[in-house]
Amino acid sequence: MERPIRVAVIGASGRMGREVVKTVLRESDMELVAGVSRTSGPIDLGKMVGMEECGILMGNDIEKVLIESKPDVLVDFTGPQTAVSHTNLAIRLGIRPVMGTTGFTPQAIADLDMLCRDNNIGGLIAPNFSIGAILMMRFAAQASKYFPHLEIIEYHGDQKLDAPSGTAVKTAEMISEVREEIKQGNPKEEETIEGSRGGYYNGFRIHSVRLPGVFAQQEVIMAEQGQALKIRHDSYDRAAYMPGVAIAVRKVMTYTGMIYGFEHFID
């Protein structure tokens, strides 16, 4: 594009939203045109994130702000309770959604894909924007062809609402695309404490750890007779997701339809 990509950030006052605001303000080919938060007053977005004032004040009426600011792309890291409605609103207004939240069923994704195509715009739903996490998923899927006996363990802070994480679910889906279902463990296995073996997915187990002070980690443990392979990724700060967000904002301008998974943007 000859002009900068116009970006609106939903949930701009949140921890992830603030990182997105800083990223957009720093990118020379992007222009921050709006920030929305249901809980914050009309503060200058640049000042909010400790940068120079940018002249864009926080709004709290999502539809009104989007209509007035006319962004090309909406970036949303709010939560599963609003994900589908925000995505529908953006597409209806001709705005390309980049959704960093969970809460989308396969049917909802299919419906949103059709809606994007009807409006001739692109969209992205991504459980994880970390390039390292995407590589972890890819490596795990590749390795599962040779190590089909596996389990996933994901770690997040105790305030995370969904379990398992969207990243763990996406990892499981990618593995299941190349691995036939194998029911692991002893067929006579019995849980003496319900849930102690984790959630069941296509023959393997997913375990969710929720503890204070933990940020975001995930490991896929694979084993065969006489050997084991562990593929792990650790995120220590929300800044880890921002290079991926910048890539997504640019890429979503170039295609039509809804894509599920940031891994499609990584060669």
mmCIF file of C-alpha atoms in Angstrom:
data_model
loop_
_atom_site.group_PDB
_atom_site.id
_atom_site.type_symbol
_atom_site.label_atom_id
_atom_site.label_comp_id
_atom_site.label_asym_id
_atom_site.label_seq_id
_atom_site.Cartn_x
_atom_site.Cartn_y
_atom_site.Cartn_z
ATOM 1 C CA MET A 1 0.000 0.000 0.000
ATOM 2 C CA GLU A 2 1.146 3.548 -0.704
ATOM 3 C CA ARG A 3 -0.405 4.833 2.525
ATOM 4 C CA PRO A 4 0.020 3.387 6.034
ATOM 5 C CA ILE A 5 -2.323 0.638 7.171
ATOM 6 C CA ARG A 6 -4.953 2.165 9.434
ATOM 7 C CA VAL A 7 -5.255 0.093 12.636
ATOM 8 C CA ALA A 8 -7.777 0.075 15.486
ATOM 9 C CA VAL A 9 -7.046 -1.794 18.713
ATOM 10 C CA ILE A 10 -9.899 -3.285 20.727
ATOM 11 C CA GLY A 11 -9.154 -3.831 24.404
ATOM 12 C CA ALA A 12 -6.425 -1.216 24.084
ATOM 13 C CA SER A 13 -6.086 -0.650 27.831
ATOM 14 C CA GLY A 14 -5.458 -4.336 28.560
ATOM 15 C CA ARG A 15 -2.029 -5.855 28.954
ATOM 16 C CA MET A 16 -1.926 -7.256 25.420
ATOM 17 C CA GLY A 17 -3.740 -4.246 23.996
ATOM 18 C CA ARG A 18 -1.084 -1.870 25.324
ATOM 19 C CA GLU A 19 1.644 -3.888 23.616
ATOM 20 C CA VAL A 20 -0.278 -3.762 20.345
ATOM 21 C CA VAL A 21 -0.696 0.022 20.664
ATOM 22 C CA LYS A 22 3.060 0.440 21.158
ATOM 23 C CA THR A 23 3.800 -1.820 18.207
ATOM 24 C CA VAL A 24 1.475 0.037 15.826
ATOM 25 C CA LEU A 25 2.875 3.417 16.903
ATOM 26 C CA ARG A 26 6.416 2.208 16.185
ATOM 27 C CA GLU A 27 5.761 0.676 12.753
ATOM 28 C CA SER A 28 6.395 3.132 9.919
ATOM 29 C CA ASP A 29 3.856 1.477 7.601
ATOM 30 C CA MET A 30 1.021 1.557 10.144
ATOM 31 C CA GLU A 31 -1.153 4.323 11.550
ATOM 32 C CA LEU A 32 -3.008 3.995 14.844
ATOM 33 C CA VAL A 33 -6.458 5.486 14.259
ATOM 34 C CA ALA A 34 -8.465 4.192 17.239
ATOM 35 C CA GLY A 35 -8.344 2.419 20.564
ATOM 36 C CA VAL A 36 -11.360 1.028 22.381
ATOM 37 C CA SER A 37 -11.804 0.019 26.003
ATOM 38 C CA ARG A 38 -15.046 -0.406 27.908
ATOM 39 C CA THR A 39 -13.374 0.533 31.207
ATOM 40 C CA SER A 40 -10.964 3.391 30.417
ATOM 41 C CA GLY A 41 -11.631 7.079 29.969
ATOM 42 C CA PRO A 42 -10.588 9.257 26.998
ATOM 43 C CA ILE A 43 -6.831 9.077 27.594
ATOM 44 C CA ASP A 44 -4.341 9.706 24.774
ATOM 45 C CA LEU A 45 -3.183 6.270 23.592
ATOM 46 C CA GLY A 46 0.436 7.292 23.181
ATOM 47 C CA LYS A 47 0.563 8.718 26.678
ATOM 48 C CA MET A 48 -1.158 5.599 28.038
ATOM 49 C CA VAL A 49 1.723 3.371 26.907
ATOM 50 C CA GLY A 50 4.483 5.764 27.992
ATOM 51 C CA MET A 51 5.217 7.190 24.543
ATOM 52 C CA GLU A 52 4.673 10.641 23.039
ATOM 53 C CA GLU A 53 1.084 11.827 22.720
ATOM 54 C CA CYS A 54 -0.383 10.686 19.422
ATOM 55 C CA GLY A 55 -3.647 12.643 19.426
ATOM 56 C CA ILE A 56 -5.824 9.518 19.449
ATOM 57 C CA LEU A 57 -8.100 9.269 22.463
ATOM 58 C CA MET A 58 -9.516 6.049 23.874
ATOM 59 C CA GLY A 59 -13.166 5.394 23.067
ATOM 60 C CA ASN A 60 -15.659 3.026 24.683
ATOM 61 C CA ASP A 61 -18.366 2.557 22.033
ATOM 62 C CA ILE A 62 -16.878 0.012 19.665
ATOM 63 C CA GLU A 63 -19.245 0.439 16.727
ATOM 64 C CA LYS A 64 -19.198 4.243 16.891
ATOM 65 C CA VAL A 65 -15.394 4.364 17.099
ATOM 66 C CA LEU A 66 -14.931 1.991 14.169
ATOM 67 C CA ILE A 67 -17.396 3.872 11.972
ATOM 68 C CA GLU A 68 -15.752 7.219 12.729
ATOM 69 C CA SER A 69 -12.100 6.116 12.485
ATOM 70 C CA LYS A 70 -12.464 3.931 9.348
ATOM 71 C CA PRO A 71 -9.594 1.495 10.074
ATOM 72 C CA ASP A 72 -8.338 -1.054 7.564
ATOM 73 C CA VAL A 73 -7.556 -3.596 10.292
ATOM 74 C CA LEU A 74 -8.953 -4.300 13.749
ATOM 75 C CA VAL A 75 -6.678 -6.052 16.269
ATOM 76 C CA ASP A 76 -8.540 -7.679 19.163
ATOM 77 C CA PHE A 77 -7.085 -9.444 22.224
ATOM 78 C CA THR A 78 -10.145 -9.101 24.446
ATOM 79 C CA GLY A 79 -11.694 -12.482 25.283
ATOM 80 C CA PRO A 80 -13.841 -15.395 24.099
ATOM 81 C CA GLN A 81 -17.065 -13.822 25.379
ATOM 82 C CA THR A 82 -16.869 -11.029 22.776
ATOM 83 C CA ALA A 83 -14.727 -12.613 20.047
ATOM 84 C CA VAL A 84 -17.450 -13.636 17.620
ATOM 85 C CA SER A 85 -19.520 -10.466 17.967
ATOM 86 C CA HIS A 86 -16.487 -8.199 17.478
ATOM 87 C CA THR A 87 -15.415 -10.186 14.412
ATOM 88 C CA ASN A 88 -18.869 -10.007 12.869
ATOM 89 C CA LEU A 89 -19.034 -6.268 13.484
ATOM 90 C CA ALA A 90 -15.646 -5.650 11.888
ATOM 91 C CA ILE A 91 -16.431 -7.671 8.770
ATOM 92 C CA ARG A 92 -19.839 -6.018 8.414
ATOM 93 C CA LEU A 93 -18.066 -2.637 8.426
ATOM 94 C CA GLY A 94 -15.496 -3.804 5.858
ATOM 95 C CA ILE A 95 -12.678 -3.950 8.423
ATOM 96 C CA ARG A 96 -10.198 -6.855 8.406
ATOM 97 C CA PRO A 97 -10.186 -8.569 11.830
ATOM 98 C CA VAL A 98 -7.000 -9.914 13.421
ATOM 99 C CA MET A 99 -8.276 -11.860 16.417
ATOM 100 C CA GLY A 100 -5.874 -12.976 19.135
ATOM 101 C CA THR A 101 -8.487 -14.697 21.252
ATOM 102 C CA THR A 102 -10.210 -18.052 21.574
ATOM 103 C CA GLY A 103 -13.909 -18.867 21.580
ATOM 104 C CA PHE A 104 -14.528 -19.688 17.924
ATOM 105 C CA THR A 105 -16.185 -22.992 17.035
ATOM 106 C CA PRO A 106 -15.382 -24.637 13.680
ATOM 107 C CA GLN A 107 -18.843 -23.633 12.448
ATOM 108 C CA ALA A 108 -18.306 -20.016 13.540
ATOM 109 C CA ILE A 109 -14.986 -19.928 11.661
ATOM 110 C CA ALA A 110 -16.648 -21.333 8.532
ATOM 111 C CA ASP A 111 -19.434 -18.746 8.765
ATOM 112 C CA LEU A 112 -16.927 -15.919 9.245
ATOM 113 C CA ASP A 113 -14.909 -17.160 6.283
ATOM 114 C CA MET A 114 -17.994 -16.942 4.096
ATOM 115 C CA LEU A 115 -18.791 -13.480 5.452
ATOM 116 C CA CYS A 116 -15.243 -12.303 4.696
ATOM 117 C CA ARG A 117 -15.482 -13.629 1.162
ATOM 118 C CA ASP A 118 -18.850 -11.968 0.642
ATOM 119 C CA ASN A 119 -17.241 -8.670 1.692
ATOM 120 C CA ASN A 120 -14.026 -9.333 -0.277
ATOM 121 C CA ILE A 121 -11.742 -8.928 2.746
ATOM 122 C CA GLY A 122 -9.360 -11.094 4.737
ATOM 123 C CA GLY A 123 -9.349 -12.038 8.398
ATOM 124 C CA LEU A 124 -7.227 -13.985 10.851
ATOM 125 C CA ILE A 125 -8.043 -15.937 14.016
ATOM 126 C CA ALA A 126 -4.826 -16.929 15.802
ATOM 127 C CA PRO A 127 -4.519 -18.680 19.189
ATOM 128 C CA ASN A 128 -0.852 -17.662 19.299
ATOM 129 C CA PHE A 129 1.212 -15.001 17.486
ATOM 130 C CA SER A 130 4.613 -16.075 18.812
ATOM 131 C CA ILE A 131 6.832 -17.246 15.968
ATOM 132 C CA GLY A 132 8.643 -19.562 18.393
ATOM 133 C CA ALA A 133 5.339 -21.123 19.485
ATOM 134 C CA ILE A 134 4.321 -21.664 15.869
ATOM 135 C CA LEU A 135 7.602 -23.440 15.186
ATOM 136 C CA MET A 136 7.048 -25.564 18.292
ATOM 137 C CA MET A 137 3.652 -26.638 16.917
ATOM 138 C CA ARG A 138 5.100 -27.440 13.514
ATOM 139 C CA PHE A 139 7.996 -29.419 14.929
ATOM 140 C CA ALA A 140 5.619 -31.375 17.175
ATOM 141 C CA ALA A 141 3.343 -32.231 14.267
ATOM 142 C CA GLN A 142 6.297 -33.337 12.166
ATOM 143 C CA ALA A 143 7.771 -35.426 14.980
ATOM 144 C CA SER A 144 4.423 -37.094 15.767
ATOM 145 C CA LYS A 145 4.722 -39.068 12.530
ATOM 146 C CA TYR A 146 7.615 -40.927 14.146
ATOM 147 C CA PHE A 147 6.685 -40.525 17.836
ATOM 148 C CA PRO A 148 2.902 -41.030 17.878
ATOM 149 C CA HIS A 149 2.780 -41.625 21.651
ATOM 150 C CA LEU A 150 2.660 -38.160 23.176
ATOM 151 C CA GLU A 151 1.125 -35.796 25.694
ATOM 152 C CA ILE A 152 0.828 -32.006 25.799
ATOM 153 C CA ILE A 153 1.429 -29.967 28.942
ATOM 154 C CA GLU A 154 0.682 -26.239 28.886
ATOM 155 C CA TYR A 155 1.381 -23.748 31.673
ATOM 156 C CA HIS A 156 -0.303 -20.384 32.231
ATOM 157 C CA GLY A 157 -1.047 -17.980 35.046
ATOM 158 C CA ASP A 158 -3.895 -18.697 37.444
ATOM 159 C CA GLN A 159 -6.066 -15.920 35.974
ATOM 160 C CA LYS A 160 -6.378 -17.571 32.554
ATOM 161 C CA LEU A 161 -10.016 -18.521 32.026
ATOM 162 C CA ASP A 162 -9.911 -21.228 29.365
ATOM 163 C CA ALA A 163 -8.342 -24.662 29.637
ATOM 164 C CA PRO A 164 -6.753 -26.060 27.665
ATOM 165 C CA SER A 165 -5.227 -23.009 26.036
ATOM 166 C CA GLY A 166 -5.942 -22.144 22.430
ATOM 167 C CA THR A 167 -2.306 -22.924 21.634
ATOM 168 C CA ALA A 168 -2.631 -26.425 23.080
ATOM 169 C CA VAL A 169 -5.814 -27.051 21.116
ATOM 170 C CA LYS A 170 -4.219 -25.809 17.902
ATOM 171 C CA THR A 171 -1.162 -27.995 18.546
ATOM 172 C CA ALA A 172 -3.436 -31.004 19.055
ATOM 173 C CA GLU A 173 -5.283 -30.240 15.825
ATOM 174 C CA MET A 174 -2.042 -29.956 13.839
ATOM 175 C CA ILE A 175 -0.751 -33.227 15.286
ATOM 176 C CA SER A 176 -4.028 -34.988 14.521
ATOM 177 C CA GLU A 177 -3.815 -33.955 10.869
ATOM 178 C CA VAL A 178 -0.766 -36.217 10.396
ATOM 179 C CA ARG A 179 -1.184 -38.797 13.193
ATOM 180 C CA GLU A 180 -3.782 -41.529 13.275
ATOM 181 C CA GLU A 181 -5.700 -41.897 16.519
ATOM 182 C CA ILE A 182 -3.923 -44.202 18.948
ATOM 183 C CA LYS A 183 -5.440 -44.779 22.353
ATOM 184 C CA GLN A 184 -2.437 -44.619 24.642
ATOM 185 C CA GLY A 185 -1.780 -46.150 28.040
ATOM 186 C CA ASN A 186 -2.943 -49.346 29.646
ATOM 187 C CA PRO A 187 -6.436 -50.350 28.487
ATOM 188 C CA LYS A 188 -7.259 -51.168 32.111
ATOM 189 C CA GLU A 189 -6.098 -47.753 33.324
ATOM 190 C CA GLU A 190 -8.372 -46.203 35.935
ATOM 191 C CA GLU A 191 -8.327 -42.669 37.348
ATOM 192 C CA THR A 192 -8.600 -42.780 41.117
ATOM 193 C CA ILE A 193 -8.896 -38.972 41.064
ATOM 194 C CA GLU A 194 -11.093 -37.659 38.257
ATOM 195 C CA GLY A 195 -9.167 -35.699 35.638
ATOM 196 C CA SER A 196 -5.739 -36.779 36.823
ATOM 197 C CA ARG A 197 -4.851 -38.067 33.358
ATOM 198 C CA GLY A 198 -5.806 -34.792 31.685
ATOM 199 C CA GLY A 199 -8.162 -34.076 28.827
ATOM 200 C CA TYR A 200 -8.569 -36.690 26.090
ATOM 201 C CA TYR A 201 -7.948 -35.624 22.491
ATOM 202 C CA ASN A 202 -7.701 -38.046 19.583
ATOM 203 C CA GLY A 203 -5.969 -40.699 21.669
ATOM 204 C CA PHE A 204 -3.569 -38.511 23.661
ATOM 205 C CA ARG A 205 -3.826 -36.280 26.714
ATOM 206 C CA ILE A 206 -3.627 -32.523 27.287
ATOM 207 C CA HIS A 207 -2.734 -31.195 30.735
ATOM 208 C CA SER A 208 -3.332 -27.588 31.828
ATOM 209 C CA VAL A 209 -1.291 -26.084 34.670
ATOM 210 C CA ARG A 210 -2.536 -22.828 36.238
ATOM 211 C CA LEU A 211 -0.240 -21.155 38.764
ATOM 212 C CA PRO A 212 0.466 -17.562 39.877
ATOM 213 C CA GLY A 213 3.610 -16.053 38.402
ATOM 214 C CA VAL A 214 3.580 -18.294 35.327
ATOM 215 C CA PHE A 215 3.354 -16.577 31.929
ATOM 216 C CA ALA A 216 3.020 -19.012 28.991
ATOM 217 C CA GLN A 217 4.850 -22.249 28.320
ATOM 218 C CA GLN A 218 4.034 -25.426 26.486
ATOM 219 C CA GLU A 219 5.797 -28.719 25.926
ATOM 220 C CA VAL A 220 4.943 -31.758 23.853
ATOM 221 C CA ILE A 221 6.415 -34.923 25.343
ATOM 222 C CA MET A 222 6.884 -37.855 22.960
ATOM 223 C CA ALA A 223 8.212 -41.291 23.793
ATOM 224 C CA GLU A 224 9.005 -44.650 22.256
ATOM 225 C CA GLN A 225 10.803 -47.637 23.674
ATOM 226 C CA GLY A 226 14.188 -46.516 25.001
ATOM 227 C CA GLN A 227 13.899 -42.833 24.061
ATOM 228 C CA ALA A 228 11.946 -39.639 24.590
ATOM 229 C CA LEU A 229 11.680 -36.323 22.775
ATOM 230 C CA LYS A 230 10.504 -33.063 24.351
ATOM 231 C CA ILE A 231 9.608 -30.017 22.250
ATOM 232 C CA ARG A 232 9.076 -26.932 24.415
ATOM 233 C CA HIS A 233 8.483 -23.233 23.978
ATOM 234 C CA ASP A 234 8.585 -20.574 26.711
ATOM 235 C CA SER A 235 7.227 -17.041 26.474
ATOM 236 C CA TYR A 236 8.404 -14.625 29.170
ATOM 237 C CA ASP A 237 6.800 -11.383 28.046
ATOM 238 C CA ARG A 238 3.912 -10.181 25.883
ATOM 239 C CA ALA A 239 6.425 -8.472 23.611
ATOM 240 C CA ALA A 240 7.154 -11.949 22.216
ATOM 241 C CA TYR A 241 3.861 -11.837 20.318
ATOM 242 C CA MET A 242 4.303 -8.435 18.707
ATOM 243 C CA PRO A 243 6.483 -9.309 15.665
ATOM 244 C CA GLY A 244 3.774 -11.806 14.735
ATOM 245 C CA VAL A 245 1.025 -9.232 15.207
ATOM 246 C CA ALA A 246 2.840 -6.835 12.861
ATOM 247 C CA ILE A 247 3.180 -9.587 10.250
ATOM 248 C CA ALA A 248 -0.519 -10.416 10.607
ATOM 249 C CA VAL A 249 -1.632 -6.804 10.124
ATOM 250 C CA ARG A 250 0.328 -6.624 6.877
ATOM 251 C CA LYS A 251 -0.650 -10.065 5.570
ATOM 252 C CA VAL A 252 -4.368 -9.688 6.257
ATOM 253 C CA MET A 253 -4.430 -6.859 3.709
ATOM 254 C CA THR A 254 -3.369 -9.235 0.918
ATOM 255 C CA TYR A 255 -5.994 -11.992 0.806
ATOM 256 C CA THR A 256 -9.707 -12.778 0.992
ATOM 257 C CA GLY A 257 -11.337 -15.122 3.515
ATOM 258 C CA MET A 258 -10.858 -16.055 7.166
ATOM 259 C CA ILE A 259 -7.682 -17.932 8.091
ATOM 260 C CA TYR A 260 -7.433 -19.914 11.321
ATOM 261 C CA GLY A 261 -3.881 -20.123 12.650
ATOM 262 C CA PHE A 262 -0.881 -17.803 12.381
ATOM 263 C CA GLU A 263 1.227 -20.722 11.152
ATOM 264 C CA HIS A 264 -0.166 -20.107 7.666
ATOM 265 C CA PHE A 265 1.831 -16.862 7.562
ATOM 266 C CA ILE A 266 5.179 -18.497 8.407
ATOM 267 C CA ASP A 267 7.070 -19.998 5.455
#
